[in-house]
Amino acid sequence: MFYVKAKKILLSLGLAVVMSVSVCAAKANIWQYNPNIAIDMNSAKVTTENGMTILTFQTTETFGESTDQCTYVYNVDEQTIQLKELVSKIGKKKFKQQFYPQSIADGNDVVKGRAHMATLVLQKVQYK
């Protein structure tokens, strides 16, 4: 008798966990841009500031033991990309940095790569 009740309780708990995981997964809208970069598409917002189109979005970037939470700002009209906030976690240490907007035309390969990523995010946001 006890075994049957324990089995029913465990089955109920298992179903509750499965249901809660599926609800959480439905709310998350993560685009795996590449093996190291996941983009939170729910964070992607297009606004107009001073007549210019601005895209902001957040990523989680993993490289080795480092995990970075990044907030990007892409100015479509001025063709700049900014890593507005970078929170790096390496082991138990956490670092926070901010960067100025960089010109895409004058930028290095990393800047151009991030701008390309931002362009693809913008396309996904505009064509939802």
JSON list of C-alpha atoms in Angstrom, two decimals:
[
{"chain": "A", "resi": 1, "resn": "MET", "atom": "CA", "xyz": [0.00, 0.00, 0.00]},
{"chain": "A", "resi": 2, "resn": "PHE", "atom": "CA", "xyz": [2.74, 2.44, 0.98]},
{"chain": "A", "resi": 3, "resn": "TYR", "atom": "CA", "xyz": [4.66, 1.56, -2.19]},
{"chain": "A", "resi": 4, "resn": "VAL", "atom": "CA", "xyz": [1.65, 2.40, -4.39]},
{"chain": "A", "resi": 5, "resn": "LYS", "atom": "CA", "xyz": [1.12, 5.78, -2.68]},
{"chain": "A", "resi": 6, "resn": "ALA", "atom": "CA", "xyz": [4.83, 6.64, -2.92]},
{"chain": "A", "resi": 7, "resn": "LYS", "atom": "CA", "xyz": [4.80, 5.71, -6.59]},
{"chain": "A", "resi": 8, "resn": "LYS", "atom": "CA", "xyz": [1.75, 7.95, -7.22]},
{"chain": "A", "resi": 9, "resn": "ILE", "atom": "CA", "xyz": [3.37, 10.84, -5.36]},
{"chain": "A", "resi": 10, "resn": "LEU", "atom": "CA", "xyz": [6.61, 10.50, -7.34]},
{"chain": "A", "resi": 11, "resn": "LEU", "atom": "CA", "xyz": [4.66, 10.28, -10.59]},
{"chain": "A", "resi": 12, "resn": "SER", "atom": "CA", "xyz": [2.72, 13.44, -9.67]},
{"chain": "A", "resi": 13, "resn": "LEU", "atom": "CA", "xyz": [5.92, 15.29, -8.80]},
{"chain": "A", "resi": 14, "resn": "GLY", "atom": "CA", "xyz": [7.52, 14.16, -12.05]},
{"chain": "A", "resi": 15, "resn": "LEU", "atom": "CA", "xyz": [4.55, 15.44, -14.07]},
{"chain": "A", "resi": 16, "resn": "ALA", "atom": "CA", "xyz": [4.64, 18.76, -12.20]},
{"chain": "A", "resi": 17, "resn": "VAL", "atom": "CA", "xyz": [8.34, 19.18, -13.02]},
{"chain": "A", "resi": 18, "resn": "VAL", "atom": "CA", "xyz": [7.77, 18.36, -16.70]},
{"chain": "A", "resi": 19, "resn": "MET", "atom": "CA", "xyz": [4.90, 20.84, -16.90]},
{"chain": "A", "resi": 20, "resn": "SER", "atom": "CA", "xyz": [6.88, 23.63, -15.22]},
{"chain": "A", "resi": 21, "resn": "VAL", "atom": "CA", "xyz": [9.88, 23.05, -17.50]},
{"chain": "A", "resi": 22, "resn": "SER", "atom": "CA", "xyz": [7.69, 23.19, -20.60]},
{"chain": "A", "resi": 23, "resn": "VAL", "atom": "CA", "xyz": [6.08, 26.44, -19.40]},
{"chain": "A", "resi": 24, "resn": "CYS", "atom": "CA", "xyz": [9.52, 28.00, -18.80]},
{"chain": "A", "resi": 25, "resn": "ALA", "atom": "CA", "xyz": [10.76, 26.82, -22.18]},
{"chain": "A", "resi": 26, "resn": "ALA", "atom": "CA", "xyz": [7.73, 28.35, -23.88]},
{"chain": "A", "resi": 27, "resn": "LYS", "atom": "CA", "xyz": [8.48, 31.76, -22.36]},
{"chain": "A", "resi": 28, "resn": "ALA", "atom": "CA", "xyz": [12.16, 31.71, -23.28]},
{"chain": "A", "resi": 29, "resn": "ASN", "atom": "CA", "xyz": [12.95, 32.75, -26.83]},
{"chain": "A", "resi": 30, "resn": "ILE", "atom": "CA", "xyz": [16.63, 31.97, -27.20]},
{"chain": "A", "resi": 31, "resn": "TRP", "atom": "CA", "xyz": [18.33, 31.98, -30.59]},
{"chain": "A", "resi": 32, "resn": "GLN", "atom": "CA", "xyz": [21.57, 29.98, -30.62]},
{"chain": "A", "resi": 33, "resn": "TYR", "atom": "CA", "xyz": [23.55, 32.27, -32.94]},
{"chain": "A", "resi": 34, "resn": "ASN", "atom": "CA", "xyz": [26.62, 30.01, -32.85]},
{"chain": "A", "resi": 35, "resn": "PRO", "atom": "CA", "xyz": [28.02, 27.41, -30.43]},
{"chain": "A", "resi": 36, "resn": "ASN", "atom": "CA", "xyz": [29.27, 30.16, -28.08]},
{"chain": "A", "resi": 37, "resn": "ILE", "atom": "CA", "xyz": [26.59, 32.87, -28.36]},
{"chain": "A", "resi": 38, "resn": "ALA", "atom": "CA", "xyz": [22.92, 32.60, -27.37]},
{"chain": "A", "resi": 39, "resn": "ILE", "atom": "CA", "xyz": [20.70, 35.63, -28.02]},
{"chain": "A", "resi": 40, "resn": "ASP", "atom": "CA", "xyz": [17.66, 36.36, -25.85]},
{"chain": "A", "resi": 41, "resn": "MET", "atom": "CA", "xyz": [15.20, 37.41, -28.54]},
{"chain": "A", "resi": 42, "resn": "ASN", "atom": "CA", "xyz": [12.71, 38.54, -25.87]},
{"chain": "A", "resi": 43, "resn": "SER", "atom": "CA", "xyz": [15.23, 41.25, -24.95]},
{"chain": "A", "resi": 44, "resn": "ALA", "atom": "CA", "xyz": [15.52, 42.53, -28.53]},
{"chain": "A", "resi": 45, "resn": "LYS", "atom": "CA", "xyz": [13.80, 45.91, -28.81]},
{"chain": "A", "resi": 46, "resn": "VAL", "atom": "CA", "xyz": [13.77, 48.45, -31.63]},
{"chain": "A", "resi": 47, "resn": "THR", "atom": "CA", "xyz": [13.25, 52.07, -30.64]},
{"chain": "A", "resi": 48, "resn": "THR", "atom": "CA", "xyz": [13.61, 55.46, -32.27]},
{"chain": "A", "resi": 49, "resn": "GLU", "atom": "CA", "xyz": [15.79, 58.01, -30.48]},
{"chain": "A", "resi": 50, "resn": "ASN", "atom": "CA", "xyz": [16.35, 61.46, -31.99]},
{"chain": "A", "resi": 51, "resn": "GLY", "atom": "CA", "xyz": [15.06, 60.12, -35.31]},
{"chain": "A", "resi": 52, "resn": "MET", "atom": "CA", "xyz": [17.52, 57.20, -35.33]},
{"chain": "A", "resi": 53, "resn": "THR", "atom": "CA", "xyz": [16.65, 53.50, -35.24]},
{"chain": "A", "resi": 54, "resn": "ILE", "atom": "CA", "xyz": [18.21, 51.76, -32.23]},
{"chain": "A", "resi": 55, "resn": "LEU", "atom": "CA", "xyz": [18.26, 48.02, -31.52]},
{"chain": "A", "resi": 56, "resn": "THR", "atom": "CA", "xyz": [19.13, 46.72, -28.06]},
{"chain": "A", "resi": 57, "resn": "PHE", "atom": "CA", "xyz": [19.49, 43.04, -27.21]},
{"chain": "A", "resi": 58, "resn": "GLN", "atom": "CA", "xyz": [21.15, 40.71, -24.72]},
{"chain": "A", "resi": 59, "resn": "THR", "atom": "CA", "xyz": [23.37, 37.69, -25.20]},
{"chain": "A", "resi": 60, "resn": "THR", "atom": "CA", "xyz": [24.98, 34.97, -23.14]},
{"chain": "A", "resi": 61, "resn": "GLU", "atom": "CA", "xyz": [28.44, 34.18, -24.46]},
{"chain": "A", "resi": 62, "resn": "THR", "atom": "CA", "xyz": [30.52, 31.26, -23.24]},
{"chain": "A", "resi": 63, "resn": "PHE", "atom": "CA", "xyz": [34.21, 30.80, -23.94]},
{"chain": "A", "resi": 64, "resn": "GLY", "atom": "CA", "xyz": [36.03, 28.15, -21.93]},
{"chain": "A", "resi": 65, "resn": "GLU", "atom": "CA", "xyz": [35.38, 28.79, -18.24]},
{"chain": "A", "resi": 66, "resn": "SER", "atom": "CA", "xyz": [34.08, 32.32, -18.86]},
{"chain": "A", "resi": 67, "resn": "THR", "atom": "CA", "xyz": [30.40, 33.21, -19.18]},
{"chain": "A", "resi": 68, "resn": "ASP", "atom": "CA", "xyz": [29.56, 36.73, -20.35]},
{"chain": "A", "resi": 69, "resn": "GLN", "atom": "CA", "xyz": [26.18, 38.45, -20.10]},
{"chain": "A", "resi": 70, "resn": "CYS", "atom": "CA", "xyz": [26.23, 41.19, -22.76]},
{"chain": "A", "resi": 71, "resn": "THR", "atom": "CA", "xyz": [23.92, 44.05, -23.65]},
{"chain": "A", "resi": 72, "resn": "TYR", "atom": "CA", "xyz": [24.42, 45.42, -27.16]},
{"chain": "A", "resi": 73, "resn": "VAL", "atom": "CA", "xyz": [23.17, 48.68, -28.66]},
{"chain": "A", "resi": 74, "resn": "TYR", "atom": "CA", "xyz": [23.13, 48.89, -32.46]},
{"chain": "A", "resi": 75, "resn": "ASN", "atom": "CA", "xyz": [22.51, 52.31, -34.03]},
{"chain": "A", "resi": 76, "resn": "VAL", "atom": "CA", "xyz": [21.25, 51.45, -37.50]},
{"chain": "A", "resi": 77, "resn": "ASP", "atom": "CA", "xyz": [21.46, 55.00, -38.87]},
{"chain": "A", "resi": 78, "resn": "GLU", "atom": "CA", "xyz": [24.89, 55.93, -37.50]},
{"chain": "A", "resi": 79, "resn": "GLN", "atom": "CA", "xyz": [26.20, 52.40, -38.17]},
{"chain": "A", "resi": 80, "resn": "THR", "atom": "CA", "xyz": [27.68, 51.94, -34.71]},
{"chain": "A", "resi": 81, "resn": "ILE", "atom": "CA", "xyz": [27.63, 49.02, -32.32]},
{"chain": "A", "resi": 82, "resn": "GLN", "atom": "CA", "xyz": [28.16, 49.31, -28.59]},
{"chain": "A", "resi": 83, "resn": "LEU", "atom": "CA", "xyz": [28.79, 46.65, -26.00]},
{"chain": "A", "resi": 84, "resn": "LYS", "atom": "CA", "xyz": [26.89, 48.70, -23.45]},
{"chain": "A", "resi": 85, "resn": "GLU", "atom": "CA", "xyz": [27.39, 46.27, -20.59]},
{"chain": "A", "resi": 86, "resn": "LEU", "atom": "CA", "xyz": [29.55, 43.19, -20.20]},
{"chain": "A", "resi": 87, "resn": "VAL", "atom": "CA", "xyz": [29.28, 41.11, -17.05]},
{"chain": "A", "resi": 88, "resn": "SER", "atom": "CA", "xyz": [31.91, 38.35, -17.07]},
{"chain": "A", "resi": 89, "resn": "LYS", "atom": "CA", "xyz": [31.87, 35.47, -14.67]},
{"chain": "A", "resi": 90, "resn": "ILE", "atom": "CA", "xyz": [35.00, 33.35, -14.44]},
{"chain": "A", "resi": 91, "resn": "GLY", "atom": "CA", "xyz": [34.68, 30.77, -11.70]},
{"chain": "A", "resi": 92, "resn": "LYS", "atom": "CA", "xyz": [33.49, 32.70, -8.65]},
{"chain": "A", "resi": 93, "resn": "LYS", "atom": "CA", "xyz": [34.84, 36.05, -9.86]},
{"chain": "A", "resi": 94, "resn": "LYS", "atom": "CA", "xyz": [32.56, 38.57, -11.55]},
{"chain": "A", "resi": 95, "resn": "PHE", "atom": "CA", "xyz": [33.62, 41.60, -13.60]},
{"chain": "A", "resi": 96, "resn": "LYS", "atom": "CA", "xyz": [31.52, 44.38, -15.09]},
{"chain": "A", "resi": 97, "resn": "GLN", "atom": "CA", "xyz": [32.64, 46.61, -17.98]},
{"chain": "A", "resi": 98, "resn": "GLN", "atom": "CA", "xyz": [31.14, 49.19, -20.32]},
{"chain": "A", "resi": 99, "resn": "PHE", "atom": "CA", "xyz": [32.34, 50.26, -23.76]},
{"chain": "A", "resi": 100, "resn": "TYR", "atom": "CA", "xyz": [31.77, 53.22, -26.07]},
{"chain": "A", "resi": 101, "resn": "PRO", "atom": "CA", "xyz": [30.00, 52.87, -29.43]},
{"chain": "A", "resi": 102, "resn": "GLN", "atom": "CA", "xyz": [32.32, 51.74, -32.22]},
{"chain": "A", "resi": 103, "resn": "SER", "atom": "CA", "xyz": [32.04, 52.66, -35.89]},
{"chain": "A", "resi": 104, "resn": "ILE", "atom": "CA", "xyz": [31.29, 49.56, -37.93]},
{"chain": "A", "resi": 105, "resn": "ALA", "atom": "CA", "xyz": [33.11, 50.92, -40.99]},
{"chain": "A", "resi": 106, "resn": "ASP", "atom": "CA", "xyz": [36.29, 51.64, -39.00]},
{"chain": "A", "resi": 107, "resn": "GLY", "atom": "CA", "xyz": [36.00, 48.69, -36.62]},
{"chain": "A", "resi": 108, "resn": "ASN", "atom": "CA", "xyz": [38.08, 45.54, -36.42]},
{"chain": "A", "resi": 109, "resn": "ASP", "atom": "CA", "xyz": [36.79, 42.06, -37.28]},
{"chain": "A", "resi": 110, "resn": "VAL", "atom": "CA", "xyz": [35.18, 41.63, -33.85]},
{"chain": "A", "resi": 111, "resn": "VAL", "atom": "CA", "xyz": [33.22, 44.88, -34.23]},
{"chain": "A", "resi": 112, "resn": "LYS", "atom": "CA", "xyz": [32.14, 43.89, -37.75]},
{"chain": "A", "resi": 113, "resn": "GLY", "atom": "CA", "xyz": [31.14, 40.43, -36.55]},
{"chain": "A", "resi": 114, "resn": "ARG", "atom": "CA", "xyz": [29.01, 41.87, -33.75]},
{"chain": "A", "resi": 115, "resn": "ALA", "atom": "CA", "xyz": [27.43, 44.31, -36.22]},
{"chain": "A", "resi": 116, "resn": "HIS", "atom": "CA", "xyz": [26.57, 41.42, -38.52]},
{"chain": "A", "resi": 117, "resn": "MET", "atom": "CA", "xyz": [25.00, 39.60, -35.57]},
{"chain": "A", "resi": 118, "resn": "ALA", "atom": "CA", "xyz": [23.00, 42.76, -34.72]},
{"chain": "A", "resi": 119, "resn": "THR", "atom": "CA", "xyz": [21.79, 43.04, -38.31]},
{"chain": "A", "resi": 120, "resn": "LEU", "atom": "CA", "xyz": [20.48, 39.47, -38.19]},
{"chain": "A", "resi": 121, "resn": "VAL", "atom": "CA", "xyz": [18.75, 40.13, -34.85]},
{"chain": "A", "resi": 122, "resn": "LEU", "atom": "CA", "xyz": [17.16, 43.26, -36.34]},
{"chain": "A", "resi": 123, "resn": "GLN", "atom": "CA", "xyz": [15.87, 41.24, -39.30]},
{"chain": "A", "resi": 124, "resn": "LYS", "atom": "CA", "xyz": [14.37, 38.63, -36.98]},
{"chain": "A", "resi": 125, "resn": "VAL", "atom": "CA", "xyz": [12.68, 41.34, -34.89]},
{"chain": "A", "resi": 126, "resn": "GLN", "atom": "CA", "xyz": [11.29, 43.18, -37.92]},
{"chain": "A", "resi": 127, "resn": "TYR", "atom": "CA", "xyz": [9.95, 40.05, -39.61]},
{"chain": "A", "resi": 128, "resn": "LYS", "atom": "CA", "xyz": [8.24, 38.40, -36.62]}
]
